[in-house]
Short mmCIF file of C-alpha atoms in Angstrom, two decimals:
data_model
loop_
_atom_site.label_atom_id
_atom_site.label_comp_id
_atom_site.label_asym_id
_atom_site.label_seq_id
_atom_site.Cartn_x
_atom_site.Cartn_y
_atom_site.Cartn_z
CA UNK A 1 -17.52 -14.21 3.65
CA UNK A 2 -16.61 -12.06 0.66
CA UNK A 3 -17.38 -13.55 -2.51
CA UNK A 4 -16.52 -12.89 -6.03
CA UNK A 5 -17.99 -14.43 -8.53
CA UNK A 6 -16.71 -14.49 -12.72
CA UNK A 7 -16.34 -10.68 -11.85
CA UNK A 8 -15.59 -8.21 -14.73
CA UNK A 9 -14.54 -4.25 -13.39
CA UNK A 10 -13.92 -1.65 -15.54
CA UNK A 11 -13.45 1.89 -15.75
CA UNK A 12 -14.84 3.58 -18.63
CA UNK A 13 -13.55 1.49 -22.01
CA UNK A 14 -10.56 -0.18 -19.71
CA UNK A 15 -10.83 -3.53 -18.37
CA UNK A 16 -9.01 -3.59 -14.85
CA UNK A 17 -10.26 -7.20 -13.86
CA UNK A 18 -11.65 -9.73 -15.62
CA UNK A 19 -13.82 -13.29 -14.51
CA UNK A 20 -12.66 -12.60 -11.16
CA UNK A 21 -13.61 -16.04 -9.01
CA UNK A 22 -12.59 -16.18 -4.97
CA UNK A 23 -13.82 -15.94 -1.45
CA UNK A 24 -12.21 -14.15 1.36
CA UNK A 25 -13.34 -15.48 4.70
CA UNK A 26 -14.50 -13.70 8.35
CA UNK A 27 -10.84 -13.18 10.08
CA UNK A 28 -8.69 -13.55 6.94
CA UNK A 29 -6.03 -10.44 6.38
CA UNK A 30 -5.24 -10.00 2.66
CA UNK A 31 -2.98 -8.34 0.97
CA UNK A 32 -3.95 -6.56 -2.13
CA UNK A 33 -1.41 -6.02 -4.51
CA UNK A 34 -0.58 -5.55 -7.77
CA UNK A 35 1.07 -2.37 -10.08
CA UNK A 36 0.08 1.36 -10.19
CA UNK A 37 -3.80 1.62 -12.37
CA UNK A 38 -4.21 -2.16 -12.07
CA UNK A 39 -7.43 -1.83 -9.79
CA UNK A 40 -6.64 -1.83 -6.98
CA UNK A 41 -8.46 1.14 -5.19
CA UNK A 42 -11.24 0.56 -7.71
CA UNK A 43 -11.85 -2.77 -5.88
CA UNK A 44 -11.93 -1.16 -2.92
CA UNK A 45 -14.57 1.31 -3.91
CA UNK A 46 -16.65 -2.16 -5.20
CA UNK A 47 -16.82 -3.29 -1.98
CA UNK A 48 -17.71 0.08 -0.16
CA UNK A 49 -20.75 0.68 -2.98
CA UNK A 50 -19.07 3.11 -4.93
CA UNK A 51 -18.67 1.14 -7.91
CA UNK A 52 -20.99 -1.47 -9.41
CA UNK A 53 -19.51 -4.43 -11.44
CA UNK A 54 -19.78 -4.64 -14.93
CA UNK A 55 -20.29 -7.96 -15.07
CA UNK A 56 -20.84 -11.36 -12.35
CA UNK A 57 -21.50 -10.80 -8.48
CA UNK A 58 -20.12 -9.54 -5.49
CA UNK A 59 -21.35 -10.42 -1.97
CA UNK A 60 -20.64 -9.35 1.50
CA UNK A 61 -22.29 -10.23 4.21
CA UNK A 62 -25.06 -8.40 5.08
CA UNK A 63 -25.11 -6.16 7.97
CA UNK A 64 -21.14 -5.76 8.11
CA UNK A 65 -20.05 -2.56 9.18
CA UNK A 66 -17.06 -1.78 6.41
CA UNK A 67 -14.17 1.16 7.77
CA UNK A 68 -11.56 2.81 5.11
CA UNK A 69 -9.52 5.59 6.04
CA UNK A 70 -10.69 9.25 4.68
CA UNK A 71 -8.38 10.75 2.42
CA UNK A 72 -9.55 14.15 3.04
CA UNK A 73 -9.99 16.01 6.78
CA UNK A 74 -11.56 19.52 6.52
CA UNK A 75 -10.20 22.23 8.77
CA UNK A 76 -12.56 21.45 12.60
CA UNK A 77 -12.06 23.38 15.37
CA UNK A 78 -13.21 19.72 16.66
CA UNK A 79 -10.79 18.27 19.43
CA UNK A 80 -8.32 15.40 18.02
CA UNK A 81 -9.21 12.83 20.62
CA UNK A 82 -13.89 13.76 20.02
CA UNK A 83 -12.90 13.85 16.11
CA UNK A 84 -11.41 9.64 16.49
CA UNK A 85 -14.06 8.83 18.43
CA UNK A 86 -16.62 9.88 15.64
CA UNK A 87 -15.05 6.55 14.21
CA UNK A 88 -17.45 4.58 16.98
CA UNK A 89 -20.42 5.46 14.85
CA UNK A 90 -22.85 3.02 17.04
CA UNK A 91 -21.23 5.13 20.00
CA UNK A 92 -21.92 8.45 18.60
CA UNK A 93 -25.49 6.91 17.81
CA UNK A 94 -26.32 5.91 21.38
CA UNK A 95 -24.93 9.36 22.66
CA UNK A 96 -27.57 10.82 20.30
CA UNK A 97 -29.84 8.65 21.36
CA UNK A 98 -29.22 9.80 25.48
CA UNK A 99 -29.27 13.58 24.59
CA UNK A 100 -32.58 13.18 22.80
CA UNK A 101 -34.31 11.10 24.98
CA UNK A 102 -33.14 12.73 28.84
CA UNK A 103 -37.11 12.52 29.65
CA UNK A 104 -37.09 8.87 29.20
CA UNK A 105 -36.11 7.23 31.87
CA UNK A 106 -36.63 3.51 31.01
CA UNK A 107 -35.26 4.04 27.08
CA UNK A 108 -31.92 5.69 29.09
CA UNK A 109 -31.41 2.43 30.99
CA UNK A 110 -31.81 0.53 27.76
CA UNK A 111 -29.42 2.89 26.34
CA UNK A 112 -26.80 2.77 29.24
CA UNK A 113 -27.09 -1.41 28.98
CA UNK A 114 -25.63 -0.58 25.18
CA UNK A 115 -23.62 1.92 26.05
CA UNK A 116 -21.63 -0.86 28.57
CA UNK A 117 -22.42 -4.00 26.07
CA UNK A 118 -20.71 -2.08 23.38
CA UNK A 119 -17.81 -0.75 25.40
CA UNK A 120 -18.93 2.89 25.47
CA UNK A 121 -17.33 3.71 28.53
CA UNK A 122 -14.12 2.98 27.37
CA UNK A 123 -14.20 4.42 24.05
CA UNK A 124 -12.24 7.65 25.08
CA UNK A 125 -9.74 5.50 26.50
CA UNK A 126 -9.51 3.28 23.29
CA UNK A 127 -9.30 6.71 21.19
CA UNK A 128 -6.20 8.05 23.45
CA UNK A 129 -4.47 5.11 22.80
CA UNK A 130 -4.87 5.08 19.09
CA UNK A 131 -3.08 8.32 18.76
CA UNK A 132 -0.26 7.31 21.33
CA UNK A 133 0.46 4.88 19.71
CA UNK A 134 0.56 7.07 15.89
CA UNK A 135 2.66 9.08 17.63
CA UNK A 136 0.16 11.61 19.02
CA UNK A 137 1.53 14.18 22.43
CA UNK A 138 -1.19 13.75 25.41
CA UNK A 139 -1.64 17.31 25.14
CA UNK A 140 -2.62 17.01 20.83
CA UNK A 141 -5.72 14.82 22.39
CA UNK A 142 -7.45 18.12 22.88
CA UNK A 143 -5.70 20.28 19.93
CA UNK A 144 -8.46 21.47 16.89
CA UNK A 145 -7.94 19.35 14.07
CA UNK A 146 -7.45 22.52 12.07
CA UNK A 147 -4.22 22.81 14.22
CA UNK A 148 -2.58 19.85 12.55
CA UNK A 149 -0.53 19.56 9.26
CA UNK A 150 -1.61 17.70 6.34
CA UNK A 151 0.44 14.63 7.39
CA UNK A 152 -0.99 14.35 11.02
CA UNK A 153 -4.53 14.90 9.78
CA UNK A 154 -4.42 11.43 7.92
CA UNK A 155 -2.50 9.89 11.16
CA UNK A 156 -5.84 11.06 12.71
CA UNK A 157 -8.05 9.64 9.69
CA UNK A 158 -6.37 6.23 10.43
CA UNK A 159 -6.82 6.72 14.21
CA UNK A 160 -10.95 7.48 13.19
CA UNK A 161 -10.71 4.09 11.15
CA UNK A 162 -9.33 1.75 13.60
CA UNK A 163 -11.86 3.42 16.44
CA UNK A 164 -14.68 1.72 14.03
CA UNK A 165 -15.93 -1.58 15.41
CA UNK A 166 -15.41 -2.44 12.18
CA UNK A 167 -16.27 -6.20 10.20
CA UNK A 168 -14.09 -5.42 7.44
CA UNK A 169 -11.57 -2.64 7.31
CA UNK A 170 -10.09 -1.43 4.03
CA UNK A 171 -6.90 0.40 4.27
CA UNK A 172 -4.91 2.14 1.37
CA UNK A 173 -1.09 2.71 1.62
CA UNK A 174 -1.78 3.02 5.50
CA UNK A 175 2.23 3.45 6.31
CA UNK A 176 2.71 6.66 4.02
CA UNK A 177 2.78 9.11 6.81
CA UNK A 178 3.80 6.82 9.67
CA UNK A 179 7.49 7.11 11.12
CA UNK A 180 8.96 3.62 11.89
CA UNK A 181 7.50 3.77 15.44
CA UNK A 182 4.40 4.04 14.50
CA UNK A 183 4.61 1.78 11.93
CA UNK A 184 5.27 -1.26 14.07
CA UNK A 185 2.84 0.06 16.78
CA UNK A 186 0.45 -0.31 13.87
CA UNK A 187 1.49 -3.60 12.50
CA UNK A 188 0.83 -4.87 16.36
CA UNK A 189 -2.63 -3.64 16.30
CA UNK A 190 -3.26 -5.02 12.61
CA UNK A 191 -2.26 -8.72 13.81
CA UNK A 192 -4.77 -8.39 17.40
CA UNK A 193 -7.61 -7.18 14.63
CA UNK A 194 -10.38 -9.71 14.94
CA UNK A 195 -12.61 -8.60 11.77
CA UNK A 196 -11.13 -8.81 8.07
CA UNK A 197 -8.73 -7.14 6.77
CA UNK A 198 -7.88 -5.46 2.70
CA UNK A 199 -4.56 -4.13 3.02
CA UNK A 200 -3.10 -1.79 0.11
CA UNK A 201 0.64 -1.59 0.48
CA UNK A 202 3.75 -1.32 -1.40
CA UNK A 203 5.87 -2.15 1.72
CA UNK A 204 7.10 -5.55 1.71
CA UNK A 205 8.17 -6.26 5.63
CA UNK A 206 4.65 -4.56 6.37
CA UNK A 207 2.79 -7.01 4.15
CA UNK A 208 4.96 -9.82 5.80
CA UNK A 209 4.12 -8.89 9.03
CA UNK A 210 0.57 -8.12 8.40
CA UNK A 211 -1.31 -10.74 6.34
CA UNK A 212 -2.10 -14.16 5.81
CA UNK A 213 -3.17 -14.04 1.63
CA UNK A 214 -2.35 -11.92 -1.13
CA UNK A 215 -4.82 -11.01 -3.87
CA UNK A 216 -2.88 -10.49 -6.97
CA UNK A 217 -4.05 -8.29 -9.99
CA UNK A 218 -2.12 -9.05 -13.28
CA UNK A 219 -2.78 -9.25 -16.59
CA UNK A 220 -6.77 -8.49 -15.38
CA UNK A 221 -6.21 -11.62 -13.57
CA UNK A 222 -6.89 -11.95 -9.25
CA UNK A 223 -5.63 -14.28 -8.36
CA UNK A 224 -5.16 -15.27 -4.42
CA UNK A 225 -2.24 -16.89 -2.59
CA UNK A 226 -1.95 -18.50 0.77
CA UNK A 227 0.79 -17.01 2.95
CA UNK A 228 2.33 -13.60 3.30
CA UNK A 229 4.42 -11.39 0.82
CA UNK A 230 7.20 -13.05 0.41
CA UNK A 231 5.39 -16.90 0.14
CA UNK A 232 3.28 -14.96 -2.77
CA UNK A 233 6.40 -13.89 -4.60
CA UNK A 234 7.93 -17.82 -3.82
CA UNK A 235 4.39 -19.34 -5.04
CA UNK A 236 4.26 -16.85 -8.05
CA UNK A 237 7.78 -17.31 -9.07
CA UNK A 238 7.08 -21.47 -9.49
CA UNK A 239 3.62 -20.81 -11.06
CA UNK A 240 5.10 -18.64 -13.46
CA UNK A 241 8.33 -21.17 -13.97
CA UNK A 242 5.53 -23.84 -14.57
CA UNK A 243 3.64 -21.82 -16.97
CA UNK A 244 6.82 -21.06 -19.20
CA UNK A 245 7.63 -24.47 -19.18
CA UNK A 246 4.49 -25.78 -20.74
CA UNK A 247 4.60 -23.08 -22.91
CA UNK A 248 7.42 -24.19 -24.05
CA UNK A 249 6.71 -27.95 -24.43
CA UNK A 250 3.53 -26.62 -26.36
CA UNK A 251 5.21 -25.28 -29.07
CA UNK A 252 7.52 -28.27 -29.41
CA UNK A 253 4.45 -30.25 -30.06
CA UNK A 254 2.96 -27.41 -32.06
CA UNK A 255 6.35 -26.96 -34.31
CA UNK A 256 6.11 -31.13 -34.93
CA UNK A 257 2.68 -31.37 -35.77
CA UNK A 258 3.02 -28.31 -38.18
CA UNK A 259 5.99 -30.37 -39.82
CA UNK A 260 4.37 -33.34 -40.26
CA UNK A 261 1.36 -31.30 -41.81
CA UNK A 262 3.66 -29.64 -43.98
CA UNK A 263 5.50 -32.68 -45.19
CA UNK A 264 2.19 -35.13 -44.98
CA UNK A 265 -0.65 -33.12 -46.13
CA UNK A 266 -0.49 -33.13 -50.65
CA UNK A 267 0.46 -37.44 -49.99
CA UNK A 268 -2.80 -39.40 -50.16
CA UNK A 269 -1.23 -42.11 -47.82
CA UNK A 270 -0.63 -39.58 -44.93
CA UNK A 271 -3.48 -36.79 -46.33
CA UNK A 272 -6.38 -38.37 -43.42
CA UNK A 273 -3.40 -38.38 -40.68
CA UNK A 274 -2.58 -34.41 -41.36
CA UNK A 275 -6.23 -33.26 -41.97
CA UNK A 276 -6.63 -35.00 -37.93
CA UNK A 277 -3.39 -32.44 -36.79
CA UNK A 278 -4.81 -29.76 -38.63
CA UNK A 279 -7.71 -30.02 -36.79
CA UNK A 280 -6.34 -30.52 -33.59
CA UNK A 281 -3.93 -28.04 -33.53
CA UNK A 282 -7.33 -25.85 -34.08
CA UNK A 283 -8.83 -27.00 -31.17
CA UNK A 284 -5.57 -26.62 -29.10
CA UNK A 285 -5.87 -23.88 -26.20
CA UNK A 286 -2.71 -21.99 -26.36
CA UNK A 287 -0.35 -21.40 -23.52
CA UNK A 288 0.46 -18.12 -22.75
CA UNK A 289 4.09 -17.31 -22.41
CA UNK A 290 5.28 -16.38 -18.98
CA UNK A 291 6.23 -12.76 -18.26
CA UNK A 292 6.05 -9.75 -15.99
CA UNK A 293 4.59 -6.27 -17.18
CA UNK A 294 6.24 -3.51 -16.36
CA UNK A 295 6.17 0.18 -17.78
CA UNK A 296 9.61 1.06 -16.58
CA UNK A 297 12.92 1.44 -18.90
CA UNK A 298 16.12 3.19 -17.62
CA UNK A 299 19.49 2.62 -17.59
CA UNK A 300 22.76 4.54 -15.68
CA UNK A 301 24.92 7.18 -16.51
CA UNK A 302 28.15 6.27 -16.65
CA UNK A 303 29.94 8.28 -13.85
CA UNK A 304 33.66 9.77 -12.73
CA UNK A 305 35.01 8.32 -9.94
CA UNK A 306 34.13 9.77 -6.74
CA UNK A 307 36.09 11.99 -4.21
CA UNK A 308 36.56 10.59 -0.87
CA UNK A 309 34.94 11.86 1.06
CA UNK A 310 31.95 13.13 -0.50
CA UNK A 311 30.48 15.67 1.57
CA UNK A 312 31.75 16.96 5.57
CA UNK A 313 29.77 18.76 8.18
CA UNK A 314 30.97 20.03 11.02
CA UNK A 315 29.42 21.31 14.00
CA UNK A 316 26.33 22.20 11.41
CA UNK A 317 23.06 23.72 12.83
CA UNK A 318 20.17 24.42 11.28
CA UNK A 319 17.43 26.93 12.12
CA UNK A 320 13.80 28.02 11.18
CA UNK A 321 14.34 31.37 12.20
CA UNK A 322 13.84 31.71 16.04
CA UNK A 323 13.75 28.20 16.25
CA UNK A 324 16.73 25.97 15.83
CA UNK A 325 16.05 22.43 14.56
CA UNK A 326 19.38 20.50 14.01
CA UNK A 327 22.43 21.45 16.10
CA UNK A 328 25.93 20.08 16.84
CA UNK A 329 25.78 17.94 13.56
CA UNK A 330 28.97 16.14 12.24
CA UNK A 331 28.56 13.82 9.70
CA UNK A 332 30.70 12.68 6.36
CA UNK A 333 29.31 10.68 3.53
CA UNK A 334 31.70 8.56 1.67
CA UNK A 335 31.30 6.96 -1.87
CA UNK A 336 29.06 3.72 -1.80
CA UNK A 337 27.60 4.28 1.23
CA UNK A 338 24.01 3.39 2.49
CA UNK A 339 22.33 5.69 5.24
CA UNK A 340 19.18 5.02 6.50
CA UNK A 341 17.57 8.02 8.32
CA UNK A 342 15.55 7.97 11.45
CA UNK A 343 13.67 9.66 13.79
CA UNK A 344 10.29 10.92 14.68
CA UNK A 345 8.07 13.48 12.69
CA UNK A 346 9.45 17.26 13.03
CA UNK A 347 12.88 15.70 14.37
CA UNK A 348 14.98 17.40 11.19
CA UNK A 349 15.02 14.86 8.92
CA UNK A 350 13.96 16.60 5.87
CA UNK A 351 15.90 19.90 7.21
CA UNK A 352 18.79 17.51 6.98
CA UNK A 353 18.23 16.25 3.61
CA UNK A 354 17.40 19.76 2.09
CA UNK A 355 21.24 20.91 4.00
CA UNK A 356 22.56 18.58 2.02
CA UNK A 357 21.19 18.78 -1.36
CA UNK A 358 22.07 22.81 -0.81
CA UNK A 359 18.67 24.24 -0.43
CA UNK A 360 18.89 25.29 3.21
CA UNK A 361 22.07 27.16 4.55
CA UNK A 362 23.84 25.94 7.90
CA UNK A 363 23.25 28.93 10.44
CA UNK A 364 26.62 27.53 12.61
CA UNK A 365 29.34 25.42 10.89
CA UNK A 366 30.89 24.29 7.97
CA UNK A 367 29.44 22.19 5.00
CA UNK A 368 32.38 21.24 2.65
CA UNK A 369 30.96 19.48 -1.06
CA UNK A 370 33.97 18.03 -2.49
CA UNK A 371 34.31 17.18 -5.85
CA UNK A 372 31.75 19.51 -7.49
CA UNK A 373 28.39 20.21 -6.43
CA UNK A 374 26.03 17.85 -7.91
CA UNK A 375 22.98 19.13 -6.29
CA UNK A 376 23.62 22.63 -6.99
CA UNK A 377 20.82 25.07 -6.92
CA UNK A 378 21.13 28.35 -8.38
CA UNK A 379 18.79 30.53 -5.57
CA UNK A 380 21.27 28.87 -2.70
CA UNK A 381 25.24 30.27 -2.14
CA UNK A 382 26.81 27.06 -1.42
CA UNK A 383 30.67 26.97 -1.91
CA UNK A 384 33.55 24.52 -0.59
CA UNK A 385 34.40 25.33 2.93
CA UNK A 386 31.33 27.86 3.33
CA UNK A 387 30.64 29.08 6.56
CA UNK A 388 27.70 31.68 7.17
CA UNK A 389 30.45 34.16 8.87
CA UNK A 390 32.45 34.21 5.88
CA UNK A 391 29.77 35.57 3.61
CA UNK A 392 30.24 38.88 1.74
#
């Protein structure tokens, strides 16, 4: 069981949380949430030893073996699938153990008896399905890590966290460089996970889908609700209705008792009745009102009405030089119109948004902008009706 108890965490001269009180029990999968420099990642680092609190206790059990996912991968010529199972660190251990000990023959049996307790002989297996299921090719299993982009590298960091036999497993914004399959492939996995789970995620249907409590952090407050992400913001919503309205019955009481002192307190009938509100009133704990903090402020521009349609391919392709990426595209975009894009990693989905906003040419085709060109950018020749044979 994780416990916290009156718990104070800072960071330098800023308080992030403040007489932090809860427990988080063996199995439980929590949602951490709360806005952008709230703490966060700080607690995280708390419970991995990073961080010390400035004030009350934190306990885990001991002996629990605590994975988070790496948010940096240096450039191995180490094979995909060997670099995931480093993950199995009591696996890598025991294979240590064997290579150093090949003289031994009764410490290799003991050794092989672990190996088969702890599912050793699997482990490869275990690792090749991680990274099918994050989207990984069978032939990437034996690719150099240094091979892969910056985006696959953490898909691999993740794979090397959930290949930890792992008591409690921390992960941070997990979904950033997921595609949608992988995404519910991982949300799968995430409900079968038997240890406990600290989930960091600004993704709503993911939390939903994922967890059983949400720690809050507000106002230096954690606070911890039963239920997923959408029962938090239910529960939240009536505690924060309940708090306004005895706030508000407070200072109806407050406002009276300050009229009666103000009327009462110079007449010598009413003077002991007063001095007993005056003193009350300083021995009153005040209510908070209720609100939400945010940083944000904007507003819209008011705008002309919109052409119909907006924007026309036809028969668009788009190429990297030898190697062509979209083809055969027809598409129109009208005004009010809500597109969601899909498809896997490398299938042209940012090509397709950078056609569109006019920093990559169409190599076949026509892309018509009608009505002006918003999204104009000077280094790119983009004109009604252009067509790459047409070009002076």
């Amino acid at each position: 069981m994780i416990s916290l108890r009156k718990l104070r965490l800072a960071r330098g001269a800023r308080i992030l949380i403040e007489d932090a009180s809860l427990q988080i029990f063996p199995g439980w999968k929590v949602g951490l949430t709360g806005a952008n420099g709230s703490g966060k990642s700080s607690l995280f680092a708390l419970l991995r030893d990073q961080l010390h609190p400035d004030q009350g206790e934190l306990e885990l059990p001991p002996g629990w073996v605590i994975a988070h996912v790496a948010q940096e991968t240096p450039a191995l010529a180490q094979a995909a699938i060997d670099y995931v199972l480093d993950g199995d660190t009591e696996l890598r251990r025991i294979e240590a153990e064997l290579a150093g000990d090949a003289a031994h023959g009764d410490h290799i049996g003991e050794l092989h008896a672990r190996l088969h307790e702890s599912g050793g002989y699997a482990a490869r297996a275990r690792a090749a399905a991680l990274l099918d299921g994050l989207g990984f090719e069978p032939a990437d299993l034996q690719r150099p890590v240094a091979d892969f982009s910056g985006g696959w590298r953490m898909r691999l960091n993740l794979a090397q966290a959930l290949m930890c036999r792992s008591d409690l497993l921390l992960l941070d914004e997990p979904t950033n460089h997921l595609d949608l399959d992988a995404v519910i492939w991982l949300e799968q996995w995430l409900r079968d996970y038997r240890g406990t789970l600290l989930l960091i995620s600004h993704d709503r249907e993911f939390l939903d889908a994922c967890v059983s409590h949400v720690a809050h952090i507000e106002q230096r407050k954690l606070v911890l609700y039963s239920g997923g992400y959408s029962d938090f913001e239910r529960q939240r919503g009536e505690r924060l209705a309940q708090q306004q309205s005895l706030f508000e019955r407070q200072q109806r009481e407050i406002a009276h008792m300050e009229d009666y002192i103000r009327r009462f307190r110079a007449k010598a009938t009413k003077a002991r009745q007063a001095q007993s509100r005056i003193k009350a009133l300083e021995r009153m704990e005040r209510i908070a009102a209720a609100h939400v903090d945010t940083p944000f402020s904007f507003s819209f521009r008011a705008t002309p009405p919109a052409p119909d349609p907006l924007l026309r391919i036809d028969d668009g392709a788009v190429a990297y030089g030898e190697r062509t990426v979209l083809a055969g595209v027809a598409l129109t975009l009208r005004p009010g119109e809500r597109i969601g894009l899909l498809g896997r990693n490398g299938a042209g989905k940012s090509t397709l948004i950078k056609l569109l906003a006019g920093l990559l040419r169409p190599s076949r085709g026509t892309l018509q902008v009608l009505g002006g060109q918003p999204f104009e950018d000077p280094g790119v020749r983009r004109r009604i009706g252009y067509s790459p044979e047409h070009e002076s």
